[in-house]
PDB file of C-alpha atoms and ligand atoms in Angstrom:
ATOM      1  CA  UNK A 494      94.023  86.435  27.284  1.00 61.00           C
ATOM      2  CA  UNK A 495      92.203  88.802  28.938  1.00 76.00           C
ATOM      3  CA  UNK A 496      88.560  88.907  29.345  1.00 86.00           C
ATOM      4  CA  UNK A 497      86.822  90.453  26.197  1.00 94.00           C
ATOM      5  CA  UNK A 498      85.754  93.828  27.135  1.00 96.00           C
ATOM      6  CA  UNK A 499      82.270  95.061  26.696  1.00 97.00           C
ATOM      7  CA  UNK A 500      81.269  98.593  27.110  1.00 98.00           C
ATOM      8  CA  UNK A 501      78.289 100.080  26.829  1.00 98.00           C
ATOM      9  CA  UNK A 502      77.459 103.235  25.954  1.00 98.00           C
ATOM     10  CA  UNK A 503      74.067 105.106  26.989  1.00 98.00           C
ATOM     11  CA  UNK A 504      73.451 108.629  26.971  1.00 97.00           C
ATOM     12  CA  UNK A 505      70.883 111.312  25.420  1.00 95.00           C
ATOM     13  CA  UNK A 506      70.692 111.914  21.286  1.00 93.00           C
ATOM     14  CA  UNK A 507      74.114 114.027  21.114  1.00 92.00           C
ATOM     15  CA  UNK A 508      75.248 113.554  24.101  1.00 95.00           C
ATOM     16  CA  UNK A 509      78.676 112.050  22.444  1.00 93.00           C
ATOM     17  CA  UNK A 510      78.875 108.620  22.038  1.00 95.00           C
ATOM     18  CA  UNK A 511      79.276 107.961  18.370  1.00 91.00           C
ATOM     19  CA  UNK A 512      83.042 110.778  18.874  1.00 91.00           C
ATOM     20  CA  UNK A 513      83.544 108.753  22.432  1.00 96.00           C
ATOM     21  CA  UNK A 514      83.570 105.902  20.988  1.00 95.00           C
ATOM     22  CA  UNK A 515      85.472 106.553  17.854  1.00 93.00           C
ATOM     23  CA  UNK A 516      88.487 107.258  20.785  1.00 95.00           C
ATOM     24  CA  UNK A 517      88.108 104.281  22.899  1.00 97.00           C
ATOM     25  CA  UNK A 518      87.535 101.837  19.991  1.00 96.00           C
ATOM     26  CA  UNK A 519      91.695 103.648  18.377  1.00 96.00           C
ATOM     27  CA  UNK A 520      92.900 103.141  22.986  1.00 96.00           C
ATOM     28  CA  UNK A 521      91.061  99.696  23.011  1.00 96.00           C
ATOM     29  CA  UNK A 522      91.500  98.278  19.851  1.00 96.00           C
ATOM     30  CA  UNK A 523      87.589  96.547  18.932  1.00 97.00           C
ATOM     31  CA  UNK A 524      85.265  98.112  17.033  1.00 97.00           C
ATOM     32  CA  UNK A 525      82.994 100.766  17.754  1.00 96.00           C
ATOM     33  CA  UNK A 526      79.442  98.946  17.092  1.00 97.00           C
ATOM     34  CA  UNK A 527      76.871 101.726  16.139  1.00 96.00           C
ATOM     35  CA  UNK A 528      73.378 100.331  15.622  1.00 97.00           C
ATOM     36  CA  UNK A 529      71.849 103.450  13.779  1.00 93.00           C
ATOM     37  CA  UNK A 530      75.615 103.701  11.685  1.00 92.00           C
ATOM     38  CA  UNK A 531      75.171  99.665  10.331  1.00 94.00           C
ATOM     39  CA  UNK A 532      71.419 100.443   9.663  1.00 95.00           C
ATOM     40  CA  UNK A 533      72.090 104.203   7.488  1.00 91.00           C
ATOM     41  CA  UNK A 534      74.449 101.985   5.524  1.00 91.00           C
ATOM     42  CA  UNK A 535      71.780  99.399   5.092  1.00 93.00           C
ATOM     43  CA  UNK A 536      69.550 101.949   3.857  1.00 93.00           C
ATOM     44  CA  UNK A 537      72.442 104.324   1.579  1.00 90.00           C
ATOM     45  CA  UNK A 538      73.879 100.480   0.281  1.00 93.00           C
ATOM     46  CA  UNK A 539      69.359 100.115  -0.811  1.00 95.00           C
ATOM     47  CA  UNK A 540      69.569  96.269   0.588  1.00 95.00           C
ATOM     48  CA  UNK A 541      66.646  94.864   1.248  1.00 94.00           C
ATOM     49  CA  UNK A 542      67.498  95.423   5.252  1.00 93.00           C
ATOM     50  CA  UNK A 543      67.618  99.147   4.218  1.00 95.00           C
ATOM     51  CA  UNK A 544      64.260  99.175   2.474  1.00 95.00           C
ATOM     52  CA  UNK A 545      62.596  97.527   5.210  1.00 93.00           C
ATOM     53  CA  UNK A 546      63.730 100.115   8.045  1.00 95.00           C
ATOM     54  CA  UNK A 547      64.290 103.916   5.567  1.00 95.00           C
ATOM     55  CA  UNK A 548      61.064 104.843   6.655  1.00 94.00           C
ATOM     56  CA  UNK A 549      61.523 104.220  10.741  1.00 93.00           C
ATOM     57  CA  UNK A 550      64.586 105.819  10.196  1.00 92.00           C
ATOM     58  CA  UNK A 551      63.769 108.952   8.811  1.00 90.00           C
ATOM     59  CA  UNK A 552      60.738 108.973  11.598  1.00 89.00           C
ATOM     60  CA  UNK A 553      63.196 109.147  14.462  1.00 87.00           C
ATOM     61  CA  UNK A 554      61.338 105.620  15.583  1.00 88.00           C
ATOM     62  CA  UNK A 555      62.833 102.874  16.777  1.00 91.00           C
ATOM     63  CA  UNK A 556      63.251  99.661  14.323  1.00 95.00           C
ATOM     64  CA  UNK A 557      62.005  96.049  15.763  1.00 96.00           C
ATOM     65  CA  UNK A 558      64.205  94.693  18.965  1.00 97.00           C
ATOM     66  CA  UNK A 559      64.558  90.984  16.957  1.00 96.00           C
ATOM     67  CA  UNK A 560      65.712  93.295  13.720  1.00 95.00           C
ATOM     68  CA  UNK A 561      68.739  95.278  16.154  1.00 97.00           C
ATOM     69  CA  UNK A 562      69.007  91.933  18.185  1.00 97.00           C
ATOM     70  CA  UNK A 563      70.143  90.082  15.138  1.00 94.00           C
ATOM     71  CA  UNK A 564      72.541  92.565  14.041  1.00 95.00           C
ATOM     72  CA  UNK A 565      74.137  92.558  16.956  1.00 97.00           C
ATOM     73  CA  UNK A 566      74.757  89.504  17.364  1.00 96.00           C
ATOM     74  CA  UNK A 567      75.492  88.397  13.554  1.00 95.00           C
ATOM     75  CA  UNK A 568      78.029  91.807  13.687  1.00 96.00           C
ATOM     76  CA  UNK A 569      79.788  89.810  17.568  1.00 96.00           C
ATOM     77  CA  UNK A 570      80.527  87.046  14.893  1.00 95.00           C
ATOM     78  CA  UNK A 571      83.247  89.205  12.523  1.00 96.00           C
ATOM     79  CA  UNK A 572      87.161  88.644  14.178  1.00 96.00           C
ATOM     80  CA  UNK A 573      87.808  91.640  14.520  1.00 96.00           C
ATOM     81  CA  UNK A 574      85.128  91.316  17.978  1.00 96.00           C
ATOM     82  CA  UNK A 575      87.555  88.627  20.073  1.00 95.00           C
ATOM     83  CA  UNK A 576      88.615  91.224  21.884  1.00 95.00           C
ATOM     84  CA  UNK A 577      84.435  92.710  23.458  1.00 97.00           C
ATOM     85  CA  UNK A 578      83.279  95.465  21.534  1.00 98.00           C
ATOM     86  CA  UNK A 579      82.111  99.522  22.685  1.00 98.00           C
ATOM     87  CA  UNK A 580      78.242  99.236  21.578  1.00 98.00           C
ATOM     88  CA  UNK A 581      76.767 102.764  20.682  1.00 97.00           C
ATOM     89  CA  UNK A 582      73.155 102.672  20.429  1.00 96.00           C
ATOM     90  CA  UNK A 583      72.309  99.376  21.781  1.00 98.00           C
ATOM     91  CA  UNK A 584      71.067  98.160  23.817  1.00 98.00           C
ATOM     92  CA  UNK A 585      67.769 100.581  23.832  1.00 97.00           C
ATOM     93  CA  UNK A 586      65.925  99.308  25.890  1.00 97.00           C
ATOM     94  CA  UNK A 587      65.311  96.691  28.650  1.00 97.00           C
ATOM     95  CA  UNK A 588      63.884  93.938  25.585  1.00 98.00           C
ATOM     96  CA  UNK A 589      67.040  94.492  24.390  1.00 98.00           C
ATOM     97  CA  UNK A 590      69.670  94.685  26.726  1.00 98.00           C
ATOM     98  CA  UNK A 591      67.801  91.786  28.262  1.00 97.00           C
ATOM     99  CA  UNK A 592      69.054  89.942  25.113  1.00 98.00           C
ATOM    100  CA  UNK A 593      72.469  90.727  25.349  1.00 98.00           C
ATOM    101  CA  UNK A 594      73.007  90.263  28.248  1.00 97.00           C
ATOM    102  CA  UNK A 595      71.221  86.403  26.688  1.00 97.00           C
ATOM    103  CA  UNK A 596      74.038  86.104  23.951  1.00 96.00           C
ATOM    104  CA  UNK A 597      77.391  87.383  26.592  1.00 96.00           C
ATOM    105  CA  UNK A 598      76.303  86.001  29.326  1.00 94.00           C
ATOM    106  CA  UNK A 599      75.712  87.288  32.661  1.00 91.00           C
ATOM    107  CA  UNK A 600      78.255  89.383  33.660  1.00 92.00           C
ATOM    108  CA  UNK A 601      79.672  90.210  29.900  1.00 95.00           C
ATOM    109  CA  UNK A 602      78.531  93.015  29.510  1.00 97.00           C
ATOM    110  CA  UNK A 603      81.909  94.939  31.585  1.00 96.00           C
ATOM    111  CA  UNK A 604      81.310  98.251  31.892  1.00 97.00           C
ATOM    112  CA  UNK A 605      78.058 100.584  30.755  1.00 98.00           C
ATOM    113  CA  UNK A 606      79.034 104.485  30.617  1.00 98.00           C
ATOM    114  CA  UNK A 607      76.018 106.977  31.211  1.00 98.00           C
ATOM    115  CA  UNK A 608      77.939 109.983  29.732  1.00 98.00           C
ATOM    116  CA  UNK A 609      75.090 112.831  31.541  1.00 97.00           C
ATOM    117  CA  UNK A 610      74.598 116.275  29.667  1.00 95.00           C
ATOM    118  CA  UNK A 611      71.730 118.829  29.486  1.00 94.00           C
ATOM    119  CA  UNK A 612      68.754 118.369  27.552  1.00 90.00           C
ATOM    120  CA  UNK A 613      69.607 122.008  26.024  1.00 90.00           C
ATOM    121  CA  UNK A 614      72.557 121.000  24.748  1.00 91.00           C
ATOM    122  CA  UNK A 615      71.766 118.274  22.940  1.00 92.00           C
ATOM    123  CA  UNK A 616      69.150 120.144  21.486  1.00 88.00           C
ATOM    124  CA  UNK A 617      71.436 122.368  20.426  1.00 90.00           C
ATOM    125  CA  UNK A 618      74.316 120.252  19.504  1.00 90.00           C
ATOM    126  CA  UNK A 619      71.634 117.935  17.338  1.00 92.00           C
ATOM    127  CA  UNK A 620      69.956 121.076  15.150  1.00 92.00           C
ATOM    128  CA  UNK A 621      73.377 122.429  14.145  1.00 93.00           C
ATOM    129  CA  UNK A 622      75.289 118.442  13.700  1.00 93.00           C
ATOM    130  CA  UNK A 623      76.205 117.428  10.078  1.00 95.00           C
ATOM    131  CA  UNK A 624      77.393 114.660   9.128  1.00 93.00           C
ATOM    132  CA  UNK A 625      79.500 113.288   5.801  1.00 93.00           C
ATOM    133  CA  UNK A 626      77.304 110.846   4.069  1.00 89.00           C
ATOM    134  CA  UNK A 627      79.957 108.401   2.579  1.00 88.00           C
ATOM    135  CA  UNK A 628      82.335 108.691   5.819  1.00 89.00           C
ATOM    136  CA  UNK A 629      80.238 109.147   8.845  1.00 87.00           C
ATOM    137  CA  UNK A 630      82.514 111.810   9.858  1.00 88.00           C
ATOM    138  CA  UNK A 631      80.845 114.624  12.112  1.00 88.00           C
ATOM    139  CA  UNK A 632      80.140 117.956  11.330  1.00 92.00           C
ATOM    140  CA  UNK A 633      79.072 121.496  13.334  1.00 91.00           C
ATOM    141  CA  UNK A 634      76.853 123.401  10.744  1.00 94.00           C
ATOM    142  CA  UNK A 635      79.954 126.284  11.271  1.00 94.00           C
ATOM    143  CA  UNK A 636      82.979 124.180   9.876  1.00 96.00           C
ATOM    144  CA  UNK A 637      84.061 125.051   6.578  1.00 97.00           C
ATOM    145  CA  UNK A 638      83.750 120.954   5.484  1.00 97.00           C
ATOM    146  CA  UNK A 639      79.247 121.630   6.792  1.00 97.00           C
ATOM    147  CA  UNK A 640      78.817 125.151   4.951  1.00 97.00           C
ATOM    148  CA  UNK A 641      81.121 123.978   1.612  1.00 97.00           C
ATOM    149  CA  UNK A 642      79.088 120.338   1.971  1.00 97.00           C
ATOM    150  CA  UNK A 643      82.013 118.807   0.436  1.00 98.00           C
ATOM    151  CA  UNK A 644      83.441 116.865   3.396  1.00 97.00           C
ATOM    152  CA  UNK A 645      87.767 117.981   4.720  1.00 97.00           C
ATOM    153  CA  UNK A 646      88.551 114.295   5.041  1.00 96.00           C
ATOM    154  CA  UNK A 647      87.086 112.316   1.937  1.00 97.00           C
ATOM    155  CA  UNK A 648      85.151 114.760  -0.397  1.00 97.00           C
ATOM    156  CA  UNK A 649      82.041 112.860   0.195  1.00 96.00           C
ATOM    157  CA  UNK A 650      79.401 114.986   0.635  1.00 96.00           C
ATOM    158  CA  UNK A 651      78.175 117.050   3.702  1.00 97.00           C
ATOM    159  CA  UNK A 652      74.734 116.418   4.953  1.00 96.00           C
ATOM    160  CA  UNK A 653      72.049 117.286   7.842  1.00 94.00           C
ATOM    161  CA  UNK A 654      71.123 113.446   9.280  1.00 91.00           C
ATOM    162  CA  UNK A 655      66.932 113.150   8.001  1.00 88.00           C
ATOM    163  CA  UNK A 656      66.263 112.406  11.601  1.00 91.00           C
ATOM    164  CA  UNK A 657      68.482 115.300  12.543  1.00 92.00           C
ATOM    165  CA  UNK A 658      65.091 118.477  12.346  1.00 90.00           C
ATOM    166  CA  UNK A 659      62.906 118.853  14.988  1.00 89.00           C
ATOM    167  CA  UNK A 660      59.922 116.994  14.758  1.00 89.00           C
ATOM    168  CA  UNK A 661      62.296 113.775  14.450  1.00 91.00           C
ATOM    169  CA  UNK A 662      64.826 115.307  17.482  1.00 92.00           C
ATOM    170  CA  UNK A 663      61.933 115.628  19.999  1.00 91.00           C
ATOM    171  CA  UNK A 664      60.566 112.344  19.157  1.00 91.00           C
ATOM    172  CA  UNK A 665      63.940 110.720  19.504  1.00 92.00           C
ATOM    173  CA  UNK A 666      64.910 112.416  23.363  1.00 93.00           C
ATOM    174  CA  UNK A 667      61.031 111.552  24.017  1.00 93.00           C
ATOM    175  CA  UNK A 668      61.720 107.510  23.041  1.00 92.00           C
ATOM    176  CA  UNK A 669      64.443 107.665  24.839  1.00 94.00           C
ATOM    177  CA  UNK A 670      64.081 108.769  28.146  1.00 95.00           C
ATOM    178  CA  UNK A 671      60.729 106.510  28.087  1.00 96.00           C
ATOM    179  CA  UNK A 672      62.907 102.840  26.777  1.00 96.00           C
ATOM    180  CA  UNK A 673      66.388 103.459  27.204  1.00 96.00           C
ATOM    181  CA  UNK A 674      66.501 105.924  30.557  1.00 96.00           C
ATOM    182  CA  UNK A 675      65.463 102.808  32.362  1.00 97.00           C
ATOM    183  CA  UNK A 676      68.810 100.977  31.165  1.00 98.00           C
ATOM    184  CA  UNK A 677      70.093 103.035  34.074  1.00 98.00           C
ATOM    185  CA  UNK A 678      68.711 101.200  36.841  1.00 98.00           C
ATOM    186  CA  UNK A 679      68.891  97.683  34.497  1.00 97.00           C
ATOM    187  CA  UNK A 680      72.943  98.397  34.999  1.00 98.00           C
ATOM    188  CA  UNK A 681      73.343  99.839  38.609  1.00 98.00           C
ATOM    189  CA  UNK A 682      71.191  97.143  39.633  1.00 97.00           C
ATOM    190  CA  UNK A 683      74.619  94.699  37.511  1.00 96.00           C
ATOM    191  CA  UNK A 684      76.882  96.640  39.111  1.00 96.00           C
ATOM    192  CA  UNK A 685      78.584  98.092  36.356  1.00 97.00           C
ATOM    193  CA  UNK A 686      76.979 101.722  35.778  1.00 98.00           C
ATOM    194  CA  UNK A 687      79.214 104.713  35.247  1.00 97.00           C
ATOM    195  CA  UNK A 688      78.272 107.885  35.208  1.00 97.00           C
ATOM    196  CA  UNK A 689      80.458 110.793  33.430  1.00 98.00           C
ATOM    197  CA  UNK A 690      79.977 114.285  32.554  1.00 97.00           C
ATOM    198  CA  UNK A 691      79.270 114.879  28.934  1.00 96.00           C
ATOM    199  CA  UNK A 692      79.787 118.753  29.011  1.00 96.00           C
ATOM    200  CA  UNK A 693      83.551 119.275  28.663  1.00 96.00           C
ATOM    201  CA  UNK A 694      85.357 118.473  25.997  1.00 95.00           C
ATOM    202  CA  UNK A 695      86.201 115.450  23.697  1.00 94.00           C
ATOM    203  CA  UNK A 696      89.203 115.306  25.611  1.00 97.00           C
ATOM    204  CA  UNK A 697      87.830 115.387  29.151  1.00 98.00           C
ATOM    205  CA  UNK A 698      85.618 113.527  28.159  1.00 98.00           C
ATOM    206  CA  UNK A 699      87.219 110.338  27.623  1.00 98.00           C
ATOM    207  CA  UNK A 700      90.126 110.867  29.753  1.00 98.00           C
ATOM    208  CA  UNK A 701      87.089 110.234  32.423  1.00 98.00           C
ATOM    209  CA  UNK A 702      85.777 107.239  30.801  1.00 98.00           C
ATOM    210  CA  UNK A 703      89.164 105.751  30.409  1.00 97.00           C
ATOM    211  CA  UNK A 704      89.822 106.749  34.073  1.00 97.00           C
ATOM    212  CA  UNK A 705      86.822 104.827  35.094  1.00 96.00           C
ATOM    213  CA  UNK A 706      87.527 101.661  33.211  1.00 95.00           C
ATOM    214  CA  UNK A 707      90.881 101.029  34.236  1.00 95.00           C
ATOM    215  CA  UNK A 708      89.470 101.561  37.654  1.00 95.00           C
ATOM    216  CA  UNK A 709      87.497  98.992  37.153  1.00 92.00           C
ATOM    217  CA  UNK A 710      89.995  96.609  36.207  1.00 87.00           C
ATOM    218  CA  UNK A 711      88.214  95.213  33.802  1.00 91.00           C
ATOM    219  CA  UNK A 712      90.880  96.832  30.770  1.00 86.00           C
TER     220      UNK A 712
HETATM  221  P1  LIG B1615      70.307 108.505  17.605  1.00 73.84           P
HETATM  222  O1  LIG B1615      70.934 107.721  18.519  1.00 73.84           O
HETATM  223  O2  LIG B1615      70.919 109.985  17.660  1.00 73.84           O
HETATM  224  O3  LIG B1615      68.634 108.718  17.475  1.00 73.84           O
HETATM  225  P2  LIG B1615      71.698 106.529  15.897  1.00 73.84           P
HETATM  226  O4  LIG B1615      72.668 107.379  14.599  1.00 73.84           O
HETATM  227  O5  LIG B1615      72.035 105.551  16.882  1.00 73.84           O
HETATM  228  O6  LIG B1615      70.579 107.842  16.294  1.00 73.84           O
HETATM  229  O7  LIG B1615      70.806 105.618  15.119  1.00 73.84           O
HETATM  230  C1  LIG B1615      69.555 105.936  13.935  1.00 73.84           C
HETATM  231  C2  LIG B1615      68.257 105.540  14.389  1.00 73.84           C
HETATM  232  O8  LIG B1615      67.885 104.040  13.904  1.00 73.84           O
HETATM  233  C3  LIG B1615      67.484 105.497  15.560  1.00 73.84           C
HETATM  234  O9  LIG B1615      66.196 107.167  15.709  1.00 73.84           O
HETATM  235  C4  LIG B1615      66.591 104.172  14.762  1.00 73.84           C
HETATM  236  O10 LIG B1615      66.123 104.491  13.618  1.00 73.84           O
HETATM  237  C5  LIG B1615      67.423 103.471  14.696  1.00 73.84           C
HETATM  238  N1  LIG B1615      68.375 102.236  15.547  1.00 73.84           N
HETATM  239  C6  LIG B1615      69.645 102.095  16.166  1.00 73.84           C
HETATM  240  N2  LIG B1615      69.658 101.380  16.726  1.00 73.84           N
HETATM  241  C7  LIG B1615      68.428 101.185  17.574  1.00 73.84           C
HETATM  242  C8  LIG B1615      68.390  99.895  18.457  1.00 73.84           C
HETATM  243  N3  LIG B1615      69.020  99.648  18.823  1.00 73.84           N
HETATM  244  N4  LIG B1615      67.146  99.632  17.856  1.00 73.84           N
HETATM  245  C9  LIG B1615      65.963  99.947  17.337  1.00 73.84           C
HETATM  246  N5  LIG B1615      65.819 100.887  16.530  1.00 73.84           N
HETATM  247  C10 LIG B1615      67.734 101.094  16.529  1.00 73.84           C
END
């Protein structure tokens, strides 16, 4: 069997990580593991974990390293993750990157893709983003589903994420620069970093990522 493919996707909020991970998940048949989606699902389900993290998420702050590391560790034990995973939103700081290395072993991360987008663009993308509360499909504010508030895919409610409001956006982007941007050096030092221009059509971004993956021979 081929070695598992663990892909870390880094990029500012609104860089297109979720969109690309959904596509890559279908292409490489490995699950899209988004810690943000997992935490939002817990809030929606009103589980004990959800109640613990709800206010942190709404403010755009980070939940504890310990908690997300446990969440990811548990997710890796599920049957669909034997071939690896696409990591979106994790790791988010050096402590989490080190925890991931401890979980997978040295060399466990096959590739780290950095989606590069200018700050002005992500601010616009985030404030116009609308999301289906039920199936998670992302729409832009002018899409008919966003205008009507009814998801074209599942009939669920389409709304703005609580943390896509200006104050929370500012806070999330600051946290990204301070805590997450240093991971670029971390993965560069491991020899697994590739940069991809995220300011192009989703198809072109996917094409560039797939090219980088096959160039490196990791899948
Ligand atoms: P974004 O990257 O656009 O902020 P996500 O969906 O990845 O959105 O995450 C939403 C929120 O979930 C974050 O603002 C944070 O509160 C929490 N979160 C997600 N992943 C992590 C993580 N790895 N460590 C700590 N908090 C996290």
